[in-house]
mmCIF file of C-alpha atoms in Angstrom:
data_model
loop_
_atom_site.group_PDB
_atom_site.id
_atom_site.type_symbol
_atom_site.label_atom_id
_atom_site.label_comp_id
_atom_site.label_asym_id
_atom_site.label_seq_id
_atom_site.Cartn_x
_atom_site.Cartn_y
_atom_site.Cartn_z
ATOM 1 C CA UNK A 66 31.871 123.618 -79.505
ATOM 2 C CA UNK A 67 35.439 124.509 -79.520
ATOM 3 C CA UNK A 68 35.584 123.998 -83.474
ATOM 4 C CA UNK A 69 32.585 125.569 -84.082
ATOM 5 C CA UNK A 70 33.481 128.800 -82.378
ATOM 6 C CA UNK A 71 36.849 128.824 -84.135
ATOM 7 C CA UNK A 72 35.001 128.368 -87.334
ATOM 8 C CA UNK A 73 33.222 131.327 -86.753
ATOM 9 C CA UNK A 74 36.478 133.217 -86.071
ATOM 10 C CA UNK A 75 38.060 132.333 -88.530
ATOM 11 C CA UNK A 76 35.386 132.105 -91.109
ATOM 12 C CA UNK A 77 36.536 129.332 -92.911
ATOM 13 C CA UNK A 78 36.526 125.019 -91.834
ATOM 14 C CA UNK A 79 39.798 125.129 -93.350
ATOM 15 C CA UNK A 80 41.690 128.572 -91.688
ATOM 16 C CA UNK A 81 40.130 126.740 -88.579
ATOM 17 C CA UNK A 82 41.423 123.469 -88.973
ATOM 18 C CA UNK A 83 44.890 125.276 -89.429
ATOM 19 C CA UNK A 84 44.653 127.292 -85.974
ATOM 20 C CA UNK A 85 43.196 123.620 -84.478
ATOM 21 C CA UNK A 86 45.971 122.247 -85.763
ATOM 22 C CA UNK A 87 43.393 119.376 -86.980
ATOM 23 C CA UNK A 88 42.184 117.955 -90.270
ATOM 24 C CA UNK A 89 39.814 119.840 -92.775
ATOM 25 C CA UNK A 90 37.867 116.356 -91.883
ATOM 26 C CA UNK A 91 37.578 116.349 -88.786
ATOM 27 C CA UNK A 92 36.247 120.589 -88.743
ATOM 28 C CA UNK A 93 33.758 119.227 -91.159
ATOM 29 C CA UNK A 94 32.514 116.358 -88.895
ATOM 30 C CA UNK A 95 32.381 118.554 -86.093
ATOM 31 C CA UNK A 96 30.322 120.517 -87.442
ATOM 32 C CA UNK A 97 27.898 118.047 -89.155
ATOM 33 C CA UNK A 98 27.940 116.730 -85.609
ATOM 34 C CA UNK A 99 26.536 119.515 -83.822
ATOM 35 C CA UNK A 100 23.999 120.374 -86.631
ATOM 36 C CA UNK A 101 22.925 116.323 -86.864
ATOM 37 C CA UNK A 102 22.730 116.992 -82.568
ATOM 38 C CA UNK A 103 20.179 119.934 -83.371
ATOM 39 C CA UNK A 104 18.755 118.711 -86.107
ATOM 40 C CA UNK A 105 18.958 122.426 -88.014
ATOM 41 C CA UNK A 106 21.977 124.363 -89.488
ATOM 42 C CA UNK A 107 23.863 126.083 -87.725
ATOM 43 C CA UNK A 108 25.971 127.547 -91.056
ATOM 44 C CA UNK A 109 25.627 128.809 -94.722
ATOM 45 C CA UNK A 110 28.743 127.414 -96.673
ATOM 46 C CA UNK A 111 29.366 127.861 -100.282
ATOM 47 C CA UNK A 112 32.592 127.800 -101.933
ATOM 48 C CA UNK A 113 33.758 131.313 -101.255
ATOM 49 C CA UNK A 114 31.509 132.405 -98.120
ATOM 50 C CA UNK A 115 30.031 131.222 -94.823
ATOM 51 C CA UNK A 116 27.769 132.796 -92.611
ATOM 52 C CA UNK A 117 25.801 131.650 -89.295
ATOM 53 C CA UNK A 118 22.164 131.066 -89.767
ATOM 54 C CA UNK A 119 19.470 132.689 -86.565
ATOM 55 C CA UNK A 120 20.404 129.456 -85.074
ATOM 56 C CA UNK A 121 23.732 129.528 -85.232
ATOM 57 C CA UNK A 122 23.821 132.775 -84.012
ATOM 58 C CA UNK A 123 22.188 131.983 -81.382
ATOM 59 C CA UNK A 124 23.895 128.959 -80.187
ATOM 60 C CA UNK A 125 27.522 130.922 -80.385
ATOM 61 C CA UNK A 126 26.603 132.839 -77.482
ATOM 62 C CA UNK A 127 25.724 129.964 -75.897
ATOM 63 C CA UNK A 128 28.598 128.036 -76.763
ATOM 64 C CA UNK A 129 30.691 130.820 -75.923
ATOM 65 C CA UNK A 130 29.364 130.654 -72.569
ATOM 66 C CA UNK A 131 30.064 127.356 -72.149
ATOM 67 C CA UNK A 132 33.359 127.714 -73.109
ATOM 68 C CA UNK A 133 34.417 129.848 -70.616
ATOM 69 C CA UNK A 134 32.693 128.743 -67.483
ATOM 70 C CA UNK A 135 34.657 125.703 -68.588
ATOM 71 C CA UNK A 136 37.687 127.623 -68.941
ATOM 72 C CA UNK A 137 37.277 129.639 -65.837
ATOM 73 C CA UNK A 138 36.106 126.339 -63.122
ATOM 74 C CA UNK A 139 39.903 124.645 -64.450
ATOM 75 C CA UNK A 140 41.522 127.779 -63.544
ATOM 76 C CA UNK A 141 44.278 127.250 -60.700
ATOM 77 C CA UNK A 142 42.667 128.246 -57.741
ATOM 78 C CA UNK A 143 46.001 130.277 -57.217
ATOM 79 C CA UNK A 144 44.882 133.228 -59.853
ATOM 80 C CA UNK A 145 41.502 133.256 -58.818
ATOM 81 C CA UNK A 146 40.166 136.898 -59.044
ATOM 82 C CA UNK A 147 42.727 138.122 -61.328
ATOM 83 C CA UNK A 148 41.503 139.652 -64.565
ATOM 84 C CA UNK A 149 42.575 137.855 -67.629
ATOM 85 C CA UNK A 150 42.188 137.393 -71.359
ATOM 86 C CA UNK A 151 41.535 139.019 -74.287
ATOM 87 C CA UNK A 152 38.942 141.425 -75.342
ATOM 88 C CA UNK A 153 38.360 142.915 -78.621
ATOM 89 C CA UNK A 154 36.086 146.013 -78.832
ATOM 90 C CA UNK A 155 34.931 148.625 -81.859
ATOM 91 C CA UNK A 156 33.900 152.093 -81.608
ATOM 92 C CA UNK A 157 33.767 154.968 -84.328
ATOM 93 C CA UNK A 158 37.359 155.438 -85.869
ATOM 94 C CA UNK A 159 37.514 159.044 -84.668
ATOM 95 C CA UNK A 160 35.643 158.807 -81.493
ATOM 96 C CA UNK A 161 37.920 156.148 -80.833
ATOM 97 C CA UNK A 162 40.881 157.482 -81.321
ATOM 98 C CA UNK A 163 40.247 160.902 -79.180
ATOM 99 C CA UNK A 164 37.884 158.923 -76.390
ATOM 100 C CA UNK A 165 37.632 155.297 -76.500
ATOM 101 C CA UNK A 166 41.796 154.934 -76.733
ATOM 102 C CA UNK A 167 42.805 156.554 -73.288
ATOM 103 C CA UNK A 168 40.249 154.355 -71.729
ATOM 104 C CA UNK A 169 40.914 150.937 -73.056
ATOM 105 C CA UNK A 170 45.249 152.088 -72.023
ATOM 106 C CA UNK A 171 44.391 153.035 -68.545
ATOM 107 C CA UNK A 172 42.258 149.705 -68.269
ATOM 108 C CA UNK A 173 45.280 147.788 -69.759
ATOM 109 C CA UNK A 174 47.776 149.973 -67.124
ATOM 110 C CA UNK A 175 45.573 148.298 -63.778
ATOM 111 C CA UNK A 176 44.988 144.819 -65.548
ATOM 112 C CA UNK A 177 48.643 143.606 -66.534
ATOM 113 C CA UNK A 178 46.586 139.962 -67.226
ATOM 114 C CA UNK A 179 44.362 141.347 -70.246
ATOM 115 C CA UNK A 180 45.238 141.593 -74.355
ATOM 116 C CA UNK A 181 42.956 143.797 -76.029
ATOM 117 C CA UNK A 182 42.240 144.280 -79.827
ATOM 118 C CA UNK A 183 40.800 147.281 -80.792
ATOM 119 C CA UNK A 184 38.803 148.004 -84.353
ATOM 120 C CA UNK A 185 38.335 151.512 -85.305
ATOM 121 C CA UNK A 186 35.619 151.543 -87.886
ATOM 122 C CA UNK A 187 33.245 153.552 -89.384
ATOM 123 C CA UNK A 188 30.569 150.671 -89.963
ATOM 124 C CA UNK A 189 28.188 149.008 -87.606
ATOM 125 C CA UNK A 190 30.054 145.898 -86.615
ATOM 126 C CA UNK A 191 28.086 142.878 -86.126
ATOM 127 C CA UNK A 192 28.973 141.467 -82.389
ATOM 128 C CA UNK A 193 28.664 138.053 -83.160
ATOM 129 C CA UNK A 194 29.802 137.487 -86.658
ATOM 130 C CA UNK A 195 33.111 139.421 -85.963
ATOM 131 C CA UNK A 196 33.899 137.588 -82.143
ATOM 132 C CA UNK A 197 33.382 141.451 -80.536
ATOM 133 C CA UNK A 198 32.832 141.666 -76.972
ATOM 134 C CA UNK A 199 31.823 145.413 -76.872
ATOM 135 C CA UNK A 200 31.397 148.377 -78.956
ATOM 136 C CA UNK A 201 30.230 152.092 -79.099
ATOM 137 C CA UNK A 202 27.238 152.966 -81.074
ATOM 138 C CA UNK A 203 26.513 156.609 -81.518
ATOM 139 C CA UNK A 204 23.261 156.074 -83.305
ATOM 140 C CA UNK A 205 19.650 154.825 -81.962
ATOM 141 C CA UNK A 206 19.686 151.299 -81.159
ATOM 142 C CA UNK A 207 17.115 148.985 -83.063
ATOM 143 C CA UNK A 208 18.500 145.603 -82.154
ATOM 144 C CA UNK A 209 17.428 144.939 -78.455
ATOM 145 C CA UNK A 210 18.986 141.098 -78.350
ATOM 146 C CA UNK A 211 22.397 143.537 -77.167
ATOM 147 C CA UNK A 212 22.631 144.746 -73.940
ATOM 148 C CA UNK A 213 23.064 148.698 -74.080
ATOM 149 C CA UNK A 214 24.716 150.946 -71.197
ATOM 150 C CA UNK A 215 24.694 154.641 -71.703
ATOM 151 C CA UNK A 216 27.259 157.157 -71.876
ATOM 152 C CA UNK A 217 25.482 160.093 -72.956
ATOM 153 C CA UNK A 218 24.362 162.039 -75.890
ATOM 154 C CA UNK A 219 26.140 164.287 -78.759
ATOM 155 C CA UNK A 220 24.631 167.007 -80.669
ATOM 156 C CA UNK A 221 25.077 166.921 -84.694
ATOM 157 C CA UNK A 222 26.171 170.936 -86.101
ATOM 158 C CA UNK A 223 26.936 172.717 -88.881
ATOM 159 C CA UNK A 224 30.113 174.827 -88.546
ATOM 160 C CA UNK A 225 32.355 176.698 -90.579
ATOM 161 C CA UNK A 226 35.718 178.929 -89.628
ATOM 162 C CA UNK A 227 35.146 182.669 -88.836
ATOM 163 C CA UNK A 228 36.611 183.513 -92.134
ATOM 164 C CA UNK A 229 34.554 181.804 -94.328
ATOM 165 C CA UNK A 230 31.402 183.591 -92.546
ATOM 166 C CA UNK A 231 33.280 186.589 -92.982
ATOM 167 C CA UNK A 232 33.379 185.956 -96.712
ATOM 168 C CA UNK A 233 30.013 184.741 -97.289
ATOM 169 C CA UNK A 234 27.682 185.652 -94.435
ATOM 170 C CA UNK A 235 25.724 183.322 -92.689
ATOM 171 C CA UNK A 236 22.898 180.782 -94.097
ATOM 172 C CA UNK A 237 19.438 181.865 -92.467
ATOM 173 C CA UNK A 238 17.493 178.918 -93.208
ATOM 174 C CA UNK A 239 18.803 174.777 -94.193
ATOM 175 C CA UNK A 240 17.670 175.717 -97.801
ATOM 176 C CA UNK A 241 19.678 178.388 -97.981
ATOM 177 C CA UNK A 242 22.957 175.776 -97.928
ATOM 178 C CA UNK A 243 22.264 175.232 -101.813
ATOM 179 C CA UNK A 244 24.024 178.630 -102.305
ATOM 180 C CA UNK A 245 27.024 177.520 -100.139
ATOM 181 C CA UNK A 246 29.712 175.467 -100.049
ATOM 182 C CA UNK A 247 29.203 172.210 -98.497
ATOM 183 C CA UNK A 248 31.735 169.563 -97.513
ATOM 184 C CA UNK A 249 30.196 166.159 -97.025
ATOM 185 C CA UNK A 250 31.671 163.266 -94.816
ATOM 186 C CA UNK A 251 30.176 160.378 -96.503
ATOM 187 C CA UNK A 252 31.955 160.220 -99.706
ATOM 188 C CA UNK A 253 28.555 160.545 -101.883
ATOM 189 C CA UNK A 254 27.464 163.148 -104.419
ATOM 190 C CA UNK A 255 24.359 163.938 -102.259
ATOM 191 C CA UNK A 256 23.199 163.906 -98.574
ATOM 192 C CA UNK A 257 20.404 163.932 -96.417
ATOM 193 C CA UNK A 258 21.438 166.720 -93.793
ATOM 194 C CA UNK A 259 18.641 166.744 -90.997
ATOM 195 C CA UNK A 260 17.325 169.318 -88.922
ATOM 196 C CA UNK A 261 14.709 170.779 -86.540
ATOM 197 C CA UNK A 262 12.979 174.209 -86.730
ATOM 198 C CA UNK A 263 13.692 174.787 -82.830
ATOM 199 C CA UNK A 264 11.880 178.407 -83.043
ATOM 200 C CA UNK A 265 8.499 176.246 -83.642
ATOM 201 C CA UNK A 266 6.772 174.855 -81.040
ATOM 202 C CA UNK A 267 6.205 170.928 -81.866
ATOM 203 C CA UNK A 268 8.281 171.251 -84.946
ATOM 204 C CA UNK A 269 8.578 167.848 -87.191
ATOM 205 C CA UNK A 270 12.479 167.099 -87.989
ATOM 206 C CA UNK A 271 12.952 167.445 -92.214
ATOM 207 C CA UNK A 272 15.631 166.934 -94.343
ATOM 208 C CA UNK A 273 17.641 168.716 -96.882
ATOM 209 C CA UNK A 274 19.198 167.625 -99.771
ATOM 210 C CA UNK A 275 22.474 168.425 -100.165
ATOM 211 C CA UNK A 276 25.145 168.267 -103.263
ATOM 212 C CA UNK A 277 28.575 168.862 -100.975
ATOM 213 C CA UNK A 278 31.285 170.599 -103.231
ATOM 214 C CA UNK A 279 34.199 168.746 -101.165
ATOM 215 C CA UNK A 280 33.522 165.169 -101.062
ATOM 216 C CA UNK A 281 34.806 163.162 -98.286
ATOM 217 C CA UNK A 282 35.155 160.377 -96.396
ATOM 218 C CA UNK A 283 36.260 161.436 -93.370
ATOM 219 C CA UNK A 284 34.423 163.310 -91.194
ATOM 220 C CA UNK A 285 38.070 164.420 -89.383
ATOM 221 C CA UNK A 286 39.346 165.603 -92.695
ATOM 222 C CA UNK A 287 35.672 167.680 -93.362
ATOM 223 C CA UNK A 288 36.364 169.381 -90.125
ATOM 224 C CA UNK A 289 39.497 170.033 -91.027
ATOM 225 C CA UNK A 290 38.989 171.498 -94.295
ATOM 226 C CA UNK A 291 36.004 173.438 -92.727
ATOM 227 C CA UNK A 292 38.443 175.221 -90.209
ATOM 228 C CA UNK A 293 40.633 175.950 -93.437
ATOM 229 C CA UNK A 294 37.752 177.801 -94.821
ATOM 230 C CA UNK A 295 36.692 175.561 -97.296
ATOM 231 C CA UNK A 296 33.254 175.783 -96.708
ATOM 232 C CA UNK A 297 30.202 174.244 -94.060
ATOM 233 C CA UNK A 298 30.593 171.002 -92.864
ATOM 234 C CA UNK A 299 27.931 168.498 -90.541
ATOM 235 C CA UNK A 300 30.010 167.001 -87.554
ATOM 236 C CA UNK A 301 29.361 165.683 -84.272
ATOM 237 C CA UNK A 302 30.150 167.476 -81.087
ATOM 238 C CA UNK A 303 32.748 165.823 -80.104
ATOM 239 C CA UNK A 304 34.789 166.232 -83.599
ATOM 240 C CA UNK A 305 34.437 170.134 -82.907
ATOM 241 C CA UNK A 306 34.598 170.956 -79.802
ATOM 242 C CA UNK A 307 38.468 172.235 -79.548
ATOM 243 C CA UNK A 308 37.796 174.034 -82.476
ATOM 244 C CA UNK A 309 34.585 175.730 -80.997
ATOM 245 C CA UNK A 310 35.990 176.729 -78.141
ATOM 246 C CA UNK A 311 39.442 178.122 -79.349
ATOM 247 C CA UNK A 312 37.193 180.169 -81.995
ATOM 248 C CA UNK A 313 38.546 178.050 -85.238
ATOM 249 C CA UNK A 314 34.824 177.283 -86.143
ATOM 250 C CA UNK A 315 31.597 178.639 -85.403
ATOM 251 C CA UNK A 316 28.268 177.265 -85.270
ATOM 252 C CA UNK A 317 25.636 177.853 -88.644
ATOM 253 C CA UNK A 318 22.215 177.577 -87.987
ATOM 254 C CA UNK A 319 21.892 176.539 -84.752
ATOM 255 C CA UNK A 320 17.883 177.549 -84.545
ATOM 256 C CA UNK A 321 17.765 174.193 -86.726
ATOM 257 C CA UNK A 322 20.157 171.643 -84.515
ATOM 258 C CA UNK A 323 18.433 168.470 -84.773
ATOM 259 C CA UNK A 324 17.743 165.809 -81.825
ATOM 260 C CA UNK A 325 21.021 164.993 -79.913
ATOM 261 C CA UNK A 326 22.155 161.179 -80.738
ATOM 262 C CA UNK A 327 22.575 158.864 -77.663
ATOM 263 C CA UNK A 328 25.980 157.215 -77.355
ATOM 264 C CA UNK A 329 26.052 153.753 -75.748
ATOM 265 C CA UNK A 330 28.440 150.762 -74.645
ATOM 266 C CA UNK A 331 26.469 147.383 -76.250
ATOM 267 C CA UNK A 332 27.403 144.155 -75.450
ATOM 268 C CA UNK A 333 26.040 140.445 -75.329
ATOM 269 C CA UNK A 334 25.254 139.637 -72.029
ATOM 270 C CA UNK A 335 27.959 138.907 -70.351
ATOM 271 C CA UNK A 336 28.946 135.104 -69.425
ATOM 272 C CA UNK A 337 28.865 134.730 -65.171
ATOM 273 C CA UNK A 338 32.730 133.980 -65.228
ATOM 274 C CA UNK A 339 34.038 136.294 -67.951
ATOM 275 C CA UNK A 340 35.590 138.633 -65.567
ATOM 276 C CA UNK A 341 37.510 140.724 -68.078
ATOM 277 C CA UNK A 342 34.875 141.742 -69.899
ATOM 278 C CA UNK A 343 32.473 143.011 -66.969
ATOM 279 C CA UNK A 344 35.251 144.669 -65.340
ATOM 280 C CA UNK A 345 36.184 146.604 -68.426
ATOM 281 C CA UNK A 346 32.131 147.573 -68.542
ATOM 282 C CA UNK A 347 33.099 148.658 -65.228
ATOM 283 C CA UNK A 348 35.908 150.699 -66.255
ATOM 284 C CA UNK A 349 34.946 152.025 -69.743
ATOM 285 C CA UNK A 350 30.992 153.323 -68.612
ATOM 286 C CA UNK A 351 32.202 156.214 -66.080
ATOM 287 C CA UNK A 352 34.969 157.005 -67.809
ATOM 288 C CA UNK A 353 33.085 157.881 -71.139
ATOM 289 C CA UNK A 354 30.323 159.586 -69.387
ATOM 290 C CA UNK A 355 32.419 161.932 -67.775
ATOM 291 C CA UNK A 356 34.088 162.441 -71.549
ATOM 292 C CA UNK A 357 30.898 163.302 -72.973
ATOM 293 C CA UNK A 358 29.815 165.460 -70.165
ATOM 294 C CA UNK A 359 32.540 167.429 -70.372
ATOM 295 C CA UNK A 360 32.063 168.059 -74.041
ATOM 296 C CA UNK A 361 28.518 169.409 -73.357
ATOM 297 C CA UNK A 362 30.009 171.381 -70.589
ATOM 298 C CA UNK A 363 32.472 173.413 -73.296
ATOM 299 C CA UNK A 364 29.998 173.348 -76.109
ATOM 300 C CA UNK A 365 27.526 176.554 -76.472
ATOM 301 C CA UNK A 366 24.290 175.920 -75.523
ATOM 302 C CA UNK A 367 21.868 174.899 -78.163
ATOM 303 C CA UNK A 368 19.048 177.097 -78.749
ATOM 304 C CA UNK A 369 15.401 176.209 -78.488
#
């Protein structure tokens, strides 16, 4: 199980062998041990790539598990209760710089025992192909084999800086945005900017197709070259909300502000003895809320 696991991690039989500090041959073997044991595969290998099959995927968890009940009953009895080991964790690079980061140092600051490794990425992560123990999603879940907590919900706006308004008025309707310009946050040619006709009772969300003149892929950067007057930009609340309040931008067409997004803490569930994780659950969930509340609190109020 041990092998297996650091297989996984290390996604190679011979990187693991390495950190084992055993032969290629005996990684191999363990391997065809456990999958001769289950009679199915529990990997894809090919020269260059390997990947966990459903069934591998699902026996890392429980392997995993195992692993650390095992780890935790040979503790010393003298450290029992103390919080120890490491965690790694992945959230939005921007939301985790400006939320997730003060929370995961103040955890560190009351748990001297706990190592933490933090990815900042703008992709969803899979948890078990990438050894995460937790991560933000700001998006609509669809797998439910992860345990979700929430934290609350962010609205998605169009903004621009006073100036720029100034200059150009303001767009009336989405369509309108084909005579403005747009700065994108995806790094493409053309995106799907969504909205909601909130002055319409029961209105259906739609999308408009939009060719940004600025091209990013950063959706810090957008916001900053929107407050810079460089044109209208799509951001989340939370990338604005400084700049809202100290008058830097100014919401467009908030009549069309589609559905907020929910935010949420996922996680496998969590093994009985893996205190570090659940107590950083424990931490992380009321800290975030109260983040996100507060942003709603200093936003304007969306109309509809």
């Amino acid at each position: 199980m041990q092998i297996f696991v650091a297989v996984v991690e290390q996604r190679s039989l011979a990187a693991a062998a390495r950190v084992l500090g055993k032969s290629p041959a005996t990684v191999t073997r363990a391997i065809a041990l456990l999958e001769g044991r289950l009679g199915e595969r529990l990997l894809h290998r090919s020269a260059r790539t390997l990947k966990l099959t459903e069934s591998g995927e699902r026996h890392l968890a429980v392997y995993r598990t195992v692993l650390a009940e095992l780890e935790e009953a040979e503790t010393p009895s003298d450290i029992e209760g103390r919080v120890e080991g490491t965690l790694t964790i992945t959230a939005p690079e921007l939301f985790g710089r400006l939320k997730v980061m003060p929370v995961v140092e103040s955890f560190l600051a009351a748990h001297p025992g706990v190592r933490m490794r933090v990815l900042l990425l703008n992709r969803l992560v899979n948890l078990v192909d990438e050894g995460v123990d937790a991560a933000v999603r700001i998006a609509r879940l669809a797998d439910s084999s992860v345990k979700a907590v929430g934290i609350g919900e962010l609205r998605k706006m169009l903004c621009a800086s006073p100036a720029y308004i100034d200059r150009f008025g303001a767009p009336v309707h989405p369509e309108d945005l084909q005579r403005y310009a747009c700065i994108g946050a995806d790094g493409h040619d053309q995106e799907l900017w969504r909205f909601v006709d909130r002055c319409l009772p029961r209105s259906k969300p739609f999308s408009i197709a939009v060719q940004p003149r600025l091209m990013l892929n950063s959706a810090g950067a957008a916001v900053d070259a929107a407050m810079r007057g460089s044109g209208i930009c799509q951001a989340l609340s939370y990338q604005i909300v400084d700049a809202v309040v100290e008058g830097r931008l100014v919401p467009v067409l908030p009549n069309f502000e589609p559905k907020t997004i929910p935010a949420q803490l996922v996680f496998h569930a969590i093994p009985r003895h893996n205190a570090a994780l659940r107590a950083f659950i424990d931490h992380a969930v009321p800290l975030l809320r109260q983040a996100l509340s507060d942003i709603g609190h200093r936003m304007p109020p969306g109309r509809g």
